[in-house]
JSON list of C-alpha atoms in Angstrom, two decimals:
[
{"chain": "A", "resi": 1, "resn": "MET", "atom": "CA", "xyz": [-8.51, -9.17, -17.46]},
{"chain": "A", "resi": 2, "resn": "ASN", "atom": "CA", "xyz": [-9.79, -7.89, -14.12]},
{"chain": "A", "resi": 3, "resn": "THR", "atom": "CA", "xyz": [-13.16, -6.14, -13.87]},
{"chain": "A", "resi": 4, "resn": "PRO", "atom": "CA", "xyz": [-12.87, -2.51, -12.69]},
{"chain": "A", "resi": 5, "resn": "ILE", "atom": "CA", "xyz": [-14.16, -1.81, -9.20]},
{"chain": "A", "resi": 6, "resn": "THR", "atom": "CA", "xyz": [-16.35, 0.98, -7.83]},
{"chain": "A", "resi": 7, "resn": "GLN", "atom": "CA", "xyz": [-14.97, 3.86, -5.78]},
{"chain": "A", "resi": 8, "resn": "GLU", "atom": "CA", "xyz": [-16.62, 2.33, -2.70]},
{"chain": "A", "resi": 9, "resn": "GLN", "atom": "CA", "xyz": [-14.91, -1.02, -3.32]},
{"chain": "A", "resi": 10, "resn": "ARG", "atom": "CA", "xyz": [-11.59, 0.74, -3.87]},
{"chain": "A", "resi": 11, "resn": "GLN", "atom": "CA", "xyz": [-11.97, 2.61, -0.57]},
{"chain": "A", "resi": 12, "resn": "ARG", "atom": "CA", "xyz": [-12.77, -0.62, 1.29]},
{"chain": "A", "resi": 13, "resn": "GLU", "atom": "CA", "xyz": [-9.61, -2.18, -0.17]},
{"chain": "A", "resi": 14, "resn": "ILE", "atom": "CA", "xyz": [-7.54, 0.83, 0.87]},
{"chain": "A", "resi": 15, "resn": "ASP", "atom": "CA", "xyz": [-8.97, 0.82, 4.40]},
{"chain": "A", "resi": 16, "resn": "ALA", "atom": "CA", "xyz": [-8.45, -2.94, 4.85]},
{"chain": "A", "resi": 17, "resn": "ASN", "atom": "CA", "xyz": [-4.91, -2.75, 3.48]},
{"chain": "A", "resi": 18, "resn": "PHE", "atom": "CA", "xyz": [-4.07, 0.19, 5.72]},
{"chain": "A", "resi": 19, "resn": "GLU", "atom": "CA", "xyz": [-5.27, -1.67, 8.79]},
{"chain": "A", "resi": 20, "resn": "ALA", "atom": "CA", "xyz": [-3.20, -4.72, 7.84]},
{"chain": "A", "resi": 21, "resn": "PHE", "atom": "CA", "xyz": [-0.20, -2.51, 7.07]},
{"chain": "A", "resi": 22, "resn": "GLN", "atom": "CA", "xyz": [-0.30, -1.03, 10.58]},
{"chain": "A", "resi": 23, "resn": "ASP", "atom": "CA", "xyz": [-0.14, -4.56, 11.99]},
{"chain": "A", "resi": 24, "resn": "LEU", "atom": "CA", "xyz": [2.74, -5.55, 9.67]},
{"chain": "A", "resi": 25, "resn": "LEU", "atom": "CA", "xyz": [4.80, -2.38, 10.06]},
{"chain": "A", "resi": 26, "resn": "PRO", "atom": "CA", "xyz": [6.75, -3.36, 13.21]},
{"chain": "A", "resi": 27, "resn": "LYS", "atom": "CA", "xyz": [7.86, -6.59, 11.51]},
{"chain": "A", "resi": 28, "resn": "ILE", "atom": "CA", "xyz": [9.11, -4.95, 8.30]},
{"chain": "A", "resi": 29, "resn": "LEU", "atom": "CA", "xyz": [10.24, -1.47, 9.34]},
{"chain": "A", "resi": 30, "resn": "ASP", "atom": "CA", "xyz": [13.89, -2.25, 10.08]},
{"chain": "A", "resi": 31, "resn": "HIS", "atom": "CA", "xyz": [14.67, -3.97, 6.79]},
{"chain": "A", "resi": 32, "resn": "GLU", "atom": "CA", "xyz": [12.25, -2.13, 4.44]},
{"chain": "A", "resi": 33, "resn": "ARG", "atom": "CA", "xyz": [12.31, 1.45, 5.80]},
{"chain": "A", "resi": 34, "resn": "GLY", "atom": "CA", "xyz": [11.87, 4.11, 3.10]},
{"chain": "A", "resi": 35, "resn": "ARG", "atom": "CA", "xyz": [10.54, 1.68, 0.50]},
{"chain": "A", "resi": 36, "resn": "PHE", "atom": "CA", "xyz": [6.99, 1.31, -0.86]},
{"chain": "A", "resi": 37, "resn": "ALA", "atom": "CA", "xyz": [4.74, -1.71, -0.40]},
{"chain": "A", "resi": 38, "resn": "VAL", "atom": "CA", "xyz": [2.08, -2.71, -2.91]},
{"chain": "A", "resi": 39, "resn": "MET", "atom": "CA", "xyz": [-0.81, -4.20, -0.96]},
{"chain": "A", "resi": 40, "resn": "ARG", "atom": "CA", "xyz": [-3.85, -6.21, -1.99]},
{"chain": "A", "resi": 41, "resn": "ASP", "atom": "CA", "xyz": [-6.24, -8.33, 0.08]},
{"chain": "A", "resi": 42, "resn": "ARG", "atom": "CA", "xyz": [-4.52, -7.19, 3.30]},
{"chain": "A", "resi": 43, "resn": "LYS", "atom": "CA", "xyz": [-1.16, -8.62, 2.14]},
{"chain": "A", "resi": 44, "resn": "ILE", "atom": "CA", "xyz": [2.10, -7.09, 0.98]},
{"chain": "A", "resi": 45, "resn": "ILE", "atom": "CA", "xyz": [2.50, -8.26, -2.59]},
{"chain": "A", "resi": 46, "resn": "GLU", "atom": "CA", "xyz": [5.85, -6.66, -3.37]},
{"chain": "A", "resi": 47, "resn": "VAL", "atom": "CA", "xyz": [8.13, -3.87, -2.10]},
{"chain": "A", "resi": 48, "resn": "PHE", "atom": "CA", "xyz": [9.78, -1.23, -4.31]},
{"chain": "A", "resi": 49, "resn": "ASP", "atom": "CA", "xyz": [12.39, 1.49, -3.91]},
{"chain": "A", "resi": 50, "resn": "THR", "atom": "CA", "xyz": [10.16, 4.28, -5.26]},
{"chain": "A", "resi": 51, "resn": "ALA", "atom": "CA", "xyz": [6.45, 5.11, -5.18]},
{"chain": "A", "resi": 52, "resn": "GLY", "atom": "CA", "xyz": [6.50, 5.42, -8.97]},
{"chain": "A", "resi": 53, "resn": "ASP", "atom": "CA", "xyz": [7.88, 1.91, -9.40]},
{"chain": "A", "resi": 54, "resn": "ALA", "atom": "CA", "xyz": [5.28, 0.56, -6.97]},
{"chain": "A", "resi": 55, "resn": "LEU", "atom": "CA", "xyz": [2.45, 2.35, -8.77]},
{"chain": "A", "resi": 56, "resn": "ARG", "atom": "CA", "xyz": [3.54, 1.19, -12.24]},
{"chain": "A", "resi": 57, "resn": "ALA", "atom": "CA", "xyz": [3.90, -2.43, -11.13]},
{"chain": "A", "resi": 58, "resn": "ALA", "atom": "CA", "xyz": [0.58, -2.43, -9.27]},
{"chain": "A", "resi": 59, "resn": "ALA", "atom": "CA", "xyz": [-1.30, -0.81, -12.16]},
{"chain": "A", "resi": 60, "resn": "MET", "atom": "CA", "xyz": [0.05, -3.43, -14.59]},
{"chain": "A", "resi": 61, "resn": "LYS", "atom": "CA", "xyz": [-0.59, -6.38, -12.30]},
{"chain": "A", "resi": 62, "resn": "PHE", "atom": "CA", "xyz": [-3.98, -5.30, -10.91]},
{"chain": "A", "resi": 63, "resn": "GLU", "atom": "CA", "xyz": [-5.90, -3.68, -13.76]},
{"chain": "A", "resi": 64, "resn": "ASP", "atom": "CA", "xyz": [-9.03, -3.62, -11.61]},
{"chain": "A", "resi": 65, "resn": "GLY", "atom": "CA", "xyz": [-7.38, -0.98, -9.40]},
{"chain": "A", "resi": 66, "resn": "ARG", "atom": "CA", "xyz": [-7.90, -2.98, -6.21]},
{"chain": "A", "resi": 67, "resn": "TYR", "atom": "CA", "xyz": [-4.62, -2.25, -4.43]},
{"chain": "A", "resi": 68, "resn": "SER", "atom": "CA", "xyz": [-2.94, 0.38, -2.32]},
{"chain": "A", "resi": 69, "resn": "ILE", "atom": "CA", "xyz": [0.60, 1.63, -1.86]},
{"chain": "A", "resi": 70, "resn": "GLN", "atom": "CA", "xyz": [2.13, 2.23, 1.55]},
{"chain": "A", "resi": 71, "resn": "GLU", "atom": "CA", "xyz": [5.40, 3.99, 2.33]},
{"chain": "A", "resi": 72, "resn": "ILE", "atom": "CA", "xyz": [7.31, 2.04, 4.96]},
{"chain": "A", "resi": 73, "resn": "THR", "atom": "CA", "xyz": [8.53, 4.39, 7.68]},
{"chain": "A", "resi": 74, "resn": "ASP", "atom": "CA", "xyz": [7.98, 5.25, 11.36]},
{"chain": "A", "resi": 75, "resn": "ARG", "atom": "CA", "xyz": [4.56, 6.85, 11.86]},
{"chain": "A", "resi": 76, "resn": "VAL", "atom": "CA", "xyz": [1.48, 5.65, 10.00]},
{"chain": "A", "resi": 77, "resn": "ILE", "atom": "CA", "xyz": [-0.93, 8.16, 8.47]},
{"chain": "A", "resi": 78, "resn": "GLY", "atom": "CA", "xyz": [-3.81, 7.22, 6.14]},
{"chain": "A", "resi": 79, "resn": "LEU", "atom": "CA", "xyz": [-3.87, 9.33, 2.98]},
{"chain": "A", "resi": 80, "resn": "GLY", "atom": "CA", "xyz": [-6.34, 7.38, 0.87]},
{"chain": "A", "resi": 81, "resn": "TYR", "atom": "CA", "xyz": [-5.09, 5.76, -2.34]},
{"chain": "A", "resi": 82, "resn": "TYR", "atom": "CA", "xyz": [-1.52, 6.38, -1.30]},
{"chain": "A", "resi": 83, "resn": "SER", "atom": "CA", "xyz": [-1.11, 5.81, 2.40]},
{"chain": "A", "resi": 84, "resn": "TYR", "atom": "CA", "xyz": [2.16, 6.84, 3.91]},
{"chain": "A", "resi": 85, "resn": "ALA", "atom": "CA", "xyz": [3.89, 6.26, 7.18]},
{"chain": "A", "resi": 86, "resn": "VAL", "atom": "CA", "xyz": [5.98, 9.32, 7.98]},
{"chain": "A", "resi": 87, "resn": "PRO", "atom": "CA", "xyz": [8.48, 9.99, 10.74]},
{"chain": "A", "resi": 88, "resn": "SER", "atom": "CA", "xyz": [7.17, 11.90, 13.74]},
{"chain": "A", "resi": 89, "resn": "ARG", "atom": "CA", "xyz": [8.86, 15.22, 14.45]}
]
């Protein structure tokens, strides 16, 4: 079982994952657009069709809460625990 993390540790994980996601986005956008990536340790662990599926899988796999979920789309915006990339208008 994983040891729970502090809010500060969780935020560091989110920030690091978001930075890595921005670097990875151009490589994955065309074939993963509209899907949701579970990230941990600056890596995409798995990609899901819905945010709910991504959240359920991440919560089961990473009981310590050290992960983030990113929506794969055109424009990247950091929204904390859930970070989404949304199309520009």
